[in-house]
Short mmCIF file of C-alpha atoms and ligand atoms in Angstrom, two decimals:
data_model
loop_
_atom_site.label_atom_id
_atom_site.label_comp_id
_atom_site.label_asym_id
_atom_site.label_seq_id
_atom_site.Cartn_x
_atom_site.Cartn_y
_atom_site.Cartn_z
CA UNK A 1 -0.01 0.00 0.00
CA UNK A 2 1.37 3.41 -0.92
CA UNK A 3 1.93 6.16 1.63
CA UNK A 4 -0.65 8.29 -0.13
CA UNK A 5 -3.34 5.69 0.21
CA UNK A 6 -2.44 5.01 3.84
CA UNK A 7 -2.77 8.69 4.73
CA UNK A 8 -6.03 8.96 2.80
CA UNK A 9 -7.48 6.09 4.82
CA UNK A 10 -6.36 7.76 8.06
CA UNK A 11 -7.89 11.07 7.05
CA UNK A 12 -11.06 9.36 6.01
CA UNK A 13 -11.25 7.84 9.45
CA UNK A 14 -11.27 4.30 8.11
CA UNK A 15 -7.98 3.44 9.72
CA UNK A 16 -5.93 0.25 9.55
CA UNK A 17 -8.76 -2.22 9.81
CA UNK A 18 -10.09 -1.38 6.38
CA UNK A 19 -6.56 -1.26 5.03
CA UNK A 20 -5.95 -4.78 6.39
CA UNK A 21 -8.98 -6.08 4.54
CA UNK A 22 -8.10 -4.36 1.23
CA UNK A 23 -4.43 -5.36 1.13
CA UNK A 24 -4.78 -9.16 0.91
CA UNK A 25 -7.43 -8.80 -1.81
CA UNK A 26 -4.99 -6.86 -3.93
CA UNK A 27 -2.18 -9.30 -3.20
CA UNK A 28 -4.37 -12.25 -4.14
CA UNK A 29 -5.31 -10.83 -7.57
CA UNK A 30 -1.67 -10.09 -8.25
CA UNK A 31 -0.76 -13.69 -7.53
CA UNK A 32 -3.14 -15.14 -10.16
CA UNK A 33 -1.23 -16.83 -12.97
CA UNK A 34 -1.04 -15.78 -16.62
CA UNK A 35 -2.98 -18.32 -18.67
CA UNK A 36 -3.08 -18.38 -22.49
CA UNK A 37 -5.45 -20.73 -24.25
CA UNK A 38 -6.23 -21.47 -27.87
CA UNK A 39 -9.82 -22.00 -29.03
CA UNK A 40 -10.75 -23.82 -32.23
CA UNK A 41 -14.10 -22.76 -33.61
CA UNK A 42 -16.12 -24.91 -36.05
CA UNK A 43 -17.42 -21.75 -37.70
CA UNK A 44 -16.22 -19.24 -40.32
CA UNK A 45 -15.06 -15.75 -39.32
CA UNK A 46 -17.68 -14.12 -41.59
CA UNK A 47 -20.49 -15.01 -39.14
CA UNK A 48 -20.45 -12.43 -36.33
CA UNK A 49 -23.34 -14.35 -34.68
CA UNK A 50 -22.10 -17.90 -34.29
CA UNK A 51 -18.35 -17.31 -34.66
CA UNK A 52 -18.80 -14.11 -32.64
CA UNK A 53 -19.93 -16.24 -29.65
CA UNK A 54 -16.39 -17.51 -29.12
CA UNK A 55 -14.93 -14.01 -29.57
CA UNK A 56 -17.37 -12.68 -26.96
CA UNK A 57 -16.26 -15.36 -24.50
CA UNK A 58 -12.55 -14.51 -25.08
CA UNK A 59 -13.22 -10.81 -24.70
CA UNK A 60 -15.10 -11.19 -21.41
CA UNK A 61 -12.59 -13.64 -19.91
CA UNK A 62 -9.71 -11.28 -20.66
CA UNK A 63 -11.50 -8.21 -19.34
CA UNK A 64 -12.69 -9.91 -16.13
CA UNK A 65 -9.19 -11.28 -15.40
CA UNK A 66 -7.40 -8.01 -15.99
CA UNK A 67 -5.85 -9.46 -19.15
CA UNK A 68 -4.22 -12.37 -17.29
CA UNK A 69 -6.42 -15.18 -18.76
CA UNK A 70 -6.54 -14.89 -22.53
CA UNK A 71 -8.10 -17.12 -25.16
CA UNK A 72 -7.01 -16.80 -28.79
CA UNK A 73 -9.87 -17.71 -31.16
CA UNK A 74 -9.18 -19.50 -34.44
CA UNK A 75 -11.80 -19.94 -37.18
CA UNK A 76 -12.67 -23.34 -38.67
CA UNK A 77 -9.71 -24.72 -40.61
CA UNK A 78 -7.13 -22.25 -39.27
CA UNK A 79 -5.55 -24.72 -36.84
CA UNK A 80 -8.17 -27.47 -36.64
CA UNK A 81 -10.74 -28.57 -39.27
CA UNK A 82 -14.38 -27.69 -38.37
CA UNK A 83 -15.39 -31.29 -37.67
CA UNK A 84 -12.24 -32.36 -35.74
CA UNK A 85 -12.39 -29.91 -32.88
CA UNK A 86 -13.65 -32.55 -30.40
CA UNK A 87 -10.55 -34.73 -30.89
CA UNK A 88 -8.30 -31.62 -30.77
CA UNK A 89 -9.75 -30.86 -27.31
CA UNK A 90 -9.64 -34.48 -26.24
CA UNK A 91 -5.94 -34.75 -27.18
CA UNK A 92 -5.13 -31.28 -25.74
CA UNK A 93 -4.01 -29.96 -29.14
CA UNK A 94 -6.08 -26.93 -28.09
CA UNK A 95 -7.48 -26.18 -24.62
CA UNK A 96 -10.99 -25.55 -25.92
CA UNK A 97 -13.36 -25.46 -28.88
CA UNK A 98 -16.62 -23.70 -29.75
CA UNK A 99 -18.88 -25.97 -31.75
CA UNK A 100 -22.22 -27.66 -32.42
CA UNK A 101 -21.93 -30.97 -30.54
CA UNK A 102 -24.16 -32.83 -33.04
CA UNK A 103 -21.33 -32.62 -35.61
CA UNK A 104 -19.77 -35.56 -33.73
CA UNK A 105 -22.89 -37.71 -33.93
CA UNK A 106 -20.95 -40.17 -36.15
CA UNK A 107 -18.61 -40.83 -33.18
CA UNK A 108 -21.62 -41.30 -30.90
CA UNK A 109 -25.21 -40.06 -31.49
CA UNK A 110 -25.35 -39.08 -27.79
CA UNK A 111 -23.26 -35.93 -28.59
CA UNK A 112 -26.33 -34.42 -30.29
CA UNK A 113 -28.32 -34.01 -27.03
CA UNK A 114 -25.97 -31.14 -26.13
CA UNK A 115 -27.11 -29.44 -29.34
CA UNK A 116 -30.30 -30.59 -31.07
CA UNK A 117 -32.03 -33.68 -32.40
CA UNK A 118 -35.04 -33.63 -34.75
CA UNK A 119 -38.37 -32.78 -33.09
CA UNK A 120 -36.52 -31.89 -29.93
CA UNK A 121 -36.55 -28.92 -27.58
CA UNK A 122 -36.87 -25.24 -28.38
CA UNK A 123 -34.18 -22.85 -27.10
CA UNK A 124 -36.00 -22.15 -23.81
CA UNK A 125 -36.63 -25.86 -23.17
CA UNK A 126 -33.03 -26.74 -24.04
CA UNK A 127 -31.79 -24.27 -21.43
CA UNK A 128 -34.31 -25.55 -18.89
CA UNK A 129 -33.19 -29.14 -19.45
CA UNK A 130 -29.49 -28.27 -19.36
CA UNK A 131 -29.44 -25.91 -16.37
CA UNK A 132 -32.33 -27.17 -14.22
CA UNK A 133 -33.57 -30.45 -15.70
CA UNK A 134 -30.58 -32.70 -15.20
CA UNK A 135 -29.26 -32.33 -18.77
CA UNK A 136 -25.93 -30.85 -17.99
CA UNK A 137 -25.10 -33.54 -15.43
CA UNK A 138 -26.05 -36.28 -17.90
CA UNK A 139 -24.04 -34.71 -20.72
CA UNK A 140 -21.00 -34.00 -18.57
CA UNK A 141 -21.01 -37.63 -17.52
CA UNK A 142 -21.02 -38.54 -21.22
CA UNK A 143 -18.29 -36.06 -22.18
CA UNK A 144 -15.95 -37.29 -19.40
CA UNK A 145 -15.02 -40.26 -21.61
CA UNK A 146 -13.59 -37.73 -24.09
CA UNK A 147 -11.58 -35.76 -21.46
CA UNK A 148 -14.02 -32.91 -22.18
CA UNK A 149 -16.13 -30.71 -19.87
CA UNK A 150 -18.85 -28.89 -21.83
CA UNK A 151 -20.55 -25.55 -21.22
CA UNK A 152 -23.69 -24.34 -23.05
CA UNK A 153 -22.35 -21.29 -24.95
CA UNK A 154 -24.82 -20.13 -27.58
CA UNK A 155 -28.12 -20.90 -29.22
CA UNK A 156 -29.56 -19.94 -32.58
CA UNK A 157 -33.26 -20.41 -31.74
CA UNK A 158 -35.47 -22.42 -34.12
CA UNK A 159 -33.75 -22.67 -37.50
CA UNK A 160 -35.07 -22.51 -41.03
CA UNK A 161 -35.41 -25.68 -43.10
CA UNK A 162 -32.96 -24.40 -45.72
CA UNK A 163 -32.45 -23.70 -49.37
CA UNK A 164 -33.76 -25.88 -52.18
CA UNK A 165 -33.33 -25.48 -55.94
CA UNK A 166 -36.78 -27.09 -56.44
CA UNK A 167 -39.78 -26.78 -54.18
CA UNK A 168 -40.35 -29.73 -51.87
CA UNK A 169 -44.08 -30.45 -51.99
CA UNK A 170 -44.35 -34.13 -51.10
CA UNK A 171 -42.37 -36.84 -49.29
CA UNK A 172 -41.51 -38.25 -52.73
CA UNK A 173 -39.65 -35.00 -53.59
CA UNK A 174 -37.08 -35.88 -50.94
CA UNK A 175 -35.93 -38.99 -52.80
CA UNK A 176 -32.38 -38.72 -54.11
CA UNK A 177 -32.01 -35.13 -52.91
CA UNK A 178 -28.34 -34.34 -52.13
CA UNK A 179 -28.55 -32.08 -49.13
CA UNK A 180 -26.09 -30.44 -46.79
CA UNK A 181 -27.50 -31.30 -43.39
CA UNK A 182 -25.65 -32.11 -40.21
CA UNK A 183 -26.13 -34.36 -37.21
CA UNK A 184 -28.99 -36.66 -36.35
CA UNK A 185 -31.19 -35.00 -38.96
CA UNK A 186 -29.04 -36.56 -41.64
CA UNK A 187 -29.80 -40.06 -40.25
CA UNK A 188 -33.55 -39.30 -40.28
CA UNK A 189 -33.59 -37.81 -43.79
CA UNK A 190 -31.39 -40.63 -45.11
CA UNK A 191 -34.25 -43.02 -44.25
CA UNK A 192 -36.57 -40.70 -46.23
CA UNK A 193 -34.39 -41.05 -49.32
CA UNK A 194 -32.18 -37.95 -48.91
CA UNK A 195 -28.43 -38.22 -49.43
CA UNK A 196 -27.14 -36.16 -46.46
CA UNK A 197 -23.77 -34.39 -46.64
CA UNK A 198 -21.95 -32.92 -43.67
CA UNK A 199 -20.18 -29.79 -44.98
CA UNK A 200 -18.69 -27.01 -42.78
CA UNK A 201 -20.62 -23.68 -42.89
CA UNK A 202 -17.89 -21.84 -44.80
CA UNK A 203 -17.82 -24.45 -47.59
CA UNK A 204 -21.57 -24.82 -48.27
CA UNK A 205 -21.95 -22.02 -50.85
CA UNK A 206 -19.50 -23.33 -53.47
CA UNK A 207 -21.09 -26.82 -53.24
CA UNK A 208 -24.55 -25.40 -53.80
CA UNK A 209 -23.36 -23.12 -56.58
CA UNK A 210 -21.52 -25.92 -58.41
CA UNK A 211 -24.52 -28.24 -58.06
CA UNK A 212 -22.57 -30.83 -56.02
CA UNK A 213 -25.60 -30.61 -53.70
CA UNK A 214 -29.25 -29.78 -54.46
CA UNK A 215 -30.12 -28.24 -51.11
CA UNK A 216 -28.49 -26.91 -47.95
CA UNK A 217 -29.52 -25.84 -44.49
CA UNK A 218 -27.46 -23.65 -42.22
CA UNK A 219 -29.17 -21.55 -39.55
CA UNK A 220 -31.64 -18.80 -40.45
CA UNK A 221 -32.16 -15.53 -42.40
CA UNK A 222 -29.29 -13.46 -40.97
CA UNK A 223 -26.50 -16.06 -41.38
CA UNK A 224 -27.96 -17.56 -44.56
CA UNK A 225 -28.11 -14.14 -46.23
CA UNK A 226 -24.44 -13.53 -45.38
CA UNK A 227 -23.45 -16.89 -46.86
CA UNK A 228 -25.35 -15.97 -50.03
CA UNK A 229 -27.48 -19.12 -50.54
CA UNK A 230 -30.38 -17.16 -52.03
CA UNK A 231 -28.26 -16.41 -55.04
CA UNK A 232 -28.19 -20.08 -56.09
CA UNK A 233 -31.37 -21.61 -54.57
CA UNK A 234 -34.74 -19.75 -54.41
CA UNK A 235 -36.98 -21.97 -52.26
CA UNK A 236 -36.57 -21.30 -48.53
CA UNK A 237 -38.44 -23.98 -46.61
CA UNK A 238 -39.35 -23.88 -42.93
CA UNK A 239 -39.25 -24.86 -40.15
CA UNK A 240 -35.95 -26.57 -39.47
CA UNK A 241 -37.80 -29.31 -37.53
CA UNK A 242 -34.40 -30.88 -36.77
CA UNK A 243 -33.25 -27.79 -34.87
CA UNK A 244 -35.91 -26.29 -32.64
CA UNK A 245 -33.32 -24.61 -30.41
CA UNK A 246 -29.82 -25.90 -31.10
CA UNK A 247 -27.21 -25.22 -28.45
CA UNK A 248 -23.56 -24.44 -29.15
CA UNK A 249 -21.05 -25.59 -26.60
CA UNK A 250 -17.66 -24.66 -25.34
CA UNK A 251 -15.69 -27.90 -25.07
CA UNK A 252 -12.85 -27.62 -22.59
CA UNK A 253 -10.09 -30.14 -22.08
CA UNK A 254 -10.60 -31.64 -18.62
CA UNK A 255 -6.99 -31.23 -17.43
CA UNK A 256 -6.84 -27.61 -18.68
CA UNK A 257 -10.08 -26.96 -16.79
CA UNK A 258 -8.85 -28.57 -13.58
CA UNK A 259 -5.59 -26.61 -13.72
CA UNK A 260 -7.47 -23.24 -13.67
CA UNK A 261 -7.61 -21.30 -10.37
CA UNK A 262 -11.19 -21.09 -9.05
CA UNK A 263 -11.40 -17.41 -10.07
CA UNK A 264 -10.77 -18.21 -13.69
CA UNK A 265 -13.18 -21.16 -13.58
CA UNK A 266 -15.92 -18.79 -12.35
CA UNK A 267 -15.05 -16.20 -15.05
CA UNK A 268 -15.12 -18.76 -17.88
CA UNK A 269 -18.37 -20.30 -16.66
CA UNK A 270 -20.04 -16.86 -16.45
CA UNK A 271 -18.74 -15.91 -19.90
CA UNK A 272 -20.35 -19.06 -21.33
CA UNK A 273 -23.73 -18.24 -19.66
CA UNK A 274 -23.46 -14.80 -21.16
CA UNK A 275 -22.65 -16.11 -24.66
CA UNK A 276 -25.52 -18.56 -24.38
CA UNK A 277 -28.16 -15.86 -23.89
CA UNK A 278 -26.50 -13.13 -25.96
CA UNK A 279 -26.24 -15.19 -29.15
CA UNK A 280 -29.96 -16.10 -29.02
CA UNK A 281 -30.88 -12.42 -28.45
CA UNK A 282 -28.66 -11.40 -31.37
CA UNK A 283 -30.24 -13.92 -33.75
CA UNK A 284 -33.77 -12.94 -32.69
CA UNK A 285 -33.02 -9.23 -33.18
CA UNK A 286 -31.30 -9.61 -36.56
CA UNK A 287 -33.35 -12.29 -38.29
CA UNK A 288 -36.59 -10.34 -39.05
CA UNK A 289 -34.92 -7.61 -41.19
CA UNK A 290 -32.77 -10.20 -42.93
CA UNK A 291 -35.87 -12.26 -43.84
CA UNK A 292 -37.54 -9.16 -45.32
CA UNK A 293 -34.45 -8.47 -47.46
CA UNK A 294 -34.41 -12.07 -48.67
CA UNK A 295 -38.04 -11.99 -49.66
CA UNK A 296 -37.43 -8.63 -51.45
CA UNK A 297 -34.67 -10.44 -53.37
CA UNK A 298 -37.18 -12.94 -54.79
CA UNK A 299 -36.82 -15.74 -52.22
CA UNK A 300 -39.87 -18.05 -52.14
CA UNK A 301 -40.79 -18.72 -48.50
CA UNK A 302 -42.46 -22.16 -48.26
CA UNK A 303 -43.62 -24.17 -45.20
CA UNK A 304 -42.94 -27.91 -45.15
CA UNK A 305 -46.28 -29.65 -45.52
CA UNK A 306 -47.92 -31.44 -42.59
CA UNK A 307 -47.54 -34.65 -44.58
CA UNK A 308 -43.72 -34.23 -44.79
CA UNK A 309 -43.39 -33.18 -41.14
CA UNK A 310 -45.51 -36.09 -39.90
CA UNK A 311 -43.59 -38.66 -42.01
CA UNK A 312 -40.26 -37.28 -40.76
CA UNK A 313 -41.53 -37.32 -37.17
CA UNK A 314 -42.44 -41.02 -37.48
CA UNK A 315 -39.05 -41.82 -39.04
CA UNK A 316 -37.22 -39.90 -36.29
CA UNK A 317 -38.89 -42.04 -33.59
CA UNK A 318 -37.74 -45.16 -35.39
CA UNK A 319 -34.19 -43.81 -35.61
CA UNK A 320 -34.14 -43.05 -31.88
CA UNK A 321 -35.52 -46.47 -30.93
CA UNK A 322 -32.81 -48.02 -33.02
CA UNK A 323 -30.05 -45.89 -31.40
CA UNK A 324 -31.42 -46.64 -27.92
CA UNK A 325 -31.50 -50.40 -28.59
CA UNK A 326 -27.83 -50.37 -29.65
CA UNK A 327 -26.30 -47.68 -27.45
CA UNK A 328 -26.74 -47.63 -23.65
CA UNK A 329 -25.28 -44.11 -23.33
CA UNK A 330 -27.80 -42.80 -25.85
CA UNK A 331 -30.64 -44.62 -24.09
CA UNK A 332 -29.75 -43.21 -20.67
CA UNK A 333 -29.91 -39.61 -21.91
CA UNK A 334 -32.81 -40.22 -24.28
CA UNK A 335 -35.04 -41.58 -21.51
CA UNK A 336 -34.52 -38.54 -19.29
CA UNK A 337 -34.76 -36.13 -22.22
CA UNK A 338 -38.01 -37.66 -23.55
CA UNK A 339 -39.72 -37.33 -20.18
CA UNK A 340 -38.55 -33.73 -19.89
CA UNK A 341 -39.72 -32.89 -23.41
CA UNK A 342 -43.22 -34.30 -22.75
CA UNK A 343 -43.60 -32.13 -19.63
CA UNK A 344 -42.27 -29.04 -21.40
CA UNK A 345 -44.60 -29.41 -24.37
CA UNK A 346 -47.56 -29.81 -22.05
CA UNK A 347 -46.56 -26.77 -19.99
CA UNK A 348 -45.77 -24.57 -23.03
CA UNK A 349 -49.14 -25.51 -24.59
CA UNK A 350 -51.03 -23.77 -21.84
CA UNK A 351 -49.99 -20.13 -21.50
CA UNK A 352 -47.02 -19.67 -23.82
CA UNK A 353 -48.61 -21.05 -26.99
CA UNK A 354 -51.99 -19.43 -26.39
CA UNK A 355 -50.27 -16.09 -25.90
CA UNK A 356 -47.98 -16.53 -28.98
CA UNK A 357 -50.88 -17.66 -31.18
CA UNK A 358 -53.03 -14.76 -30.16
CA UNK A 359 -50.25 -12.25 -30.79
CA UNK A 360 -49.50 -13.79 -34.16
CA UNK A 361 -53.12 -13.51 -35.22
CA UNK A 362 -53.32 -9.92 -33.95
CA UNK A 363 -50.22 -8.93 -35.88
CA UNK A 364 -51.44 -10.62 -39.08
CA UNK A 365 -54.76 -8.80 -38.98
CA UNK A 366 -53.31 -5.35 -38.06
CA UNK A 367 -50.84 -5.68 -40.95
CA UNK A 368 -53.55 -6.69 -43.45
CA UNK A 369 -55.99 -3.93 -42.45
CA UNK A 370 -54.16 -1.23 -40.47
CA UNK A 371 -57.00 1.29 -40.85
CA UNK A 372 -59.73 -0.88 -39.35
CA UNK A 373 -58.79 -0.14 -35.76
CA UNK A 374 -58.84 -2.52 -32.77
CA UNK A 375 -56.57 -5.32 -33.98
CA UNK A 376 -57.09 -7.26 -30.78
CA UNK A 377 -60.80 -7.51 -31.45
CA UNK A 378 -60.17 -8.73 -34.96
CA UNK A 379 -57.68 -11.29 -33.74
CA UNK A 380 -60.15 -12.57 -31.18
CA UNK A 381 -62.72 -12.96 -34.00
CA UNK A 382 -60.12 -14.74 -36.15
CA UNK A 383 -59.18 -17.05 -33.29
CA UNK A 384 -62.86 -17.80 -32.57
CA UNK A 385 -63.39 -18.86 -36.20
CA UNK A 386 -60.78 -21.66 -35.88
CA1 LIG B 1 -28.65 -26.04 -39.15
#
C-alpha cells in the first residue's frame, strides 16, 4: 500500500482495519497466474453471430481477469478442421473449442443432445433441461469419456429448413435429394431417401453453386443471407424441424479446466452463460430484417407440408428407438430427455402457446388492415373462427 493511500485512509477515518482487509485482496489478484489458451471454432469468421460467440467469451474472460487469462480464437480450418475440434480438445491440441456438438454424432449419436435432435426442444426448453432439468449432469457424464467438460455457450433459436433449388411439395420429392445437413437430422432424412452431406458452414456455398448438392440448410435468415445461398437456390423452406433450439457448446479439455484457479473457472463459466443468452438475443433481433431483405430479393418462402413433417416425425422415432437399442449411453440420456420434453410441451401448450398464437393472429390482422382499428378484437374474431 502506498503512503498516499495510507494517509487517505487515516484522514477518512477508516484506519488500519479497512486497510488490512483491502491489502490481501490486492495481493491475491496479483498472484493469479497468466494463462493463455487457444480455441478452435467450427465456424467461419464471416459469421459475427455464431463465430462471434467465441470471440465474446474470449473478450469477457480477458476483461474480467485483468488481461491475465486470454483465449485466442481460431476460425474453422485455421488450426483445426471444423469437424475435428472434439478430438483436438480431447488430445489437448487446443485447450478448448466452440462448436455444435451434433457434428460428432458419427462418433456417438449421444453428442447431439448437447445441441439438437429432430423434433426436440426449443431454445427455452433446451436451457431448462441443461441448467435445471438434469441435462448438464447427464451430458458431462457422457463427455468425461472424451476428457471434455462442456458448457452451453450459444443458441440460434429455431432454425429454417434451408435452401432448395426445387420446391419440396411431397415426401416423394425428398428422394435422391443431395442435401447439406448435419447431425442426427441426416440419419432421419437418409431413411426418407435424402443423401445427407456434412459440410462446414464456410464451404456450403460453393457446393450449392456448383450443383454438387441440391439443397442446404445452415441456420436462419441473418446467417444464410451472409453466406449468399439465395443467389443459387430460391426456395426457402421452414421450419428446421431438426433444430428447434440448437445449443452451441464450449468444449474444454478436462486437465486444462482442472488446472485453472477457481477465479478463472468462475469467469469462464459466467462468460459461457453470457454467450448462451446473448447469441440467441442477437439472432432474434437480426433475423426479421434479414428475412424481409431475402423476400425482397425474390426468395420463395415455403412451409414444409404437414404430410412431410408427420412422415419425418415418425421416421425420427424409429431412428431413436434403433439408437437406444444399440447404445446404452444414448438410451440413458434419451429416456430422461423424452420425459422432460413431454412435460415441457404440455406446460408450453397452456400459457405460452396461447399467448404466442393470439399475438401472431393480432399482428397478421393489423398488418392486413391497419385502418380498421382494434386489432385485438379482430384477432379474437379470427381465433374464434378456428
Ligand atoms: Ca442447421
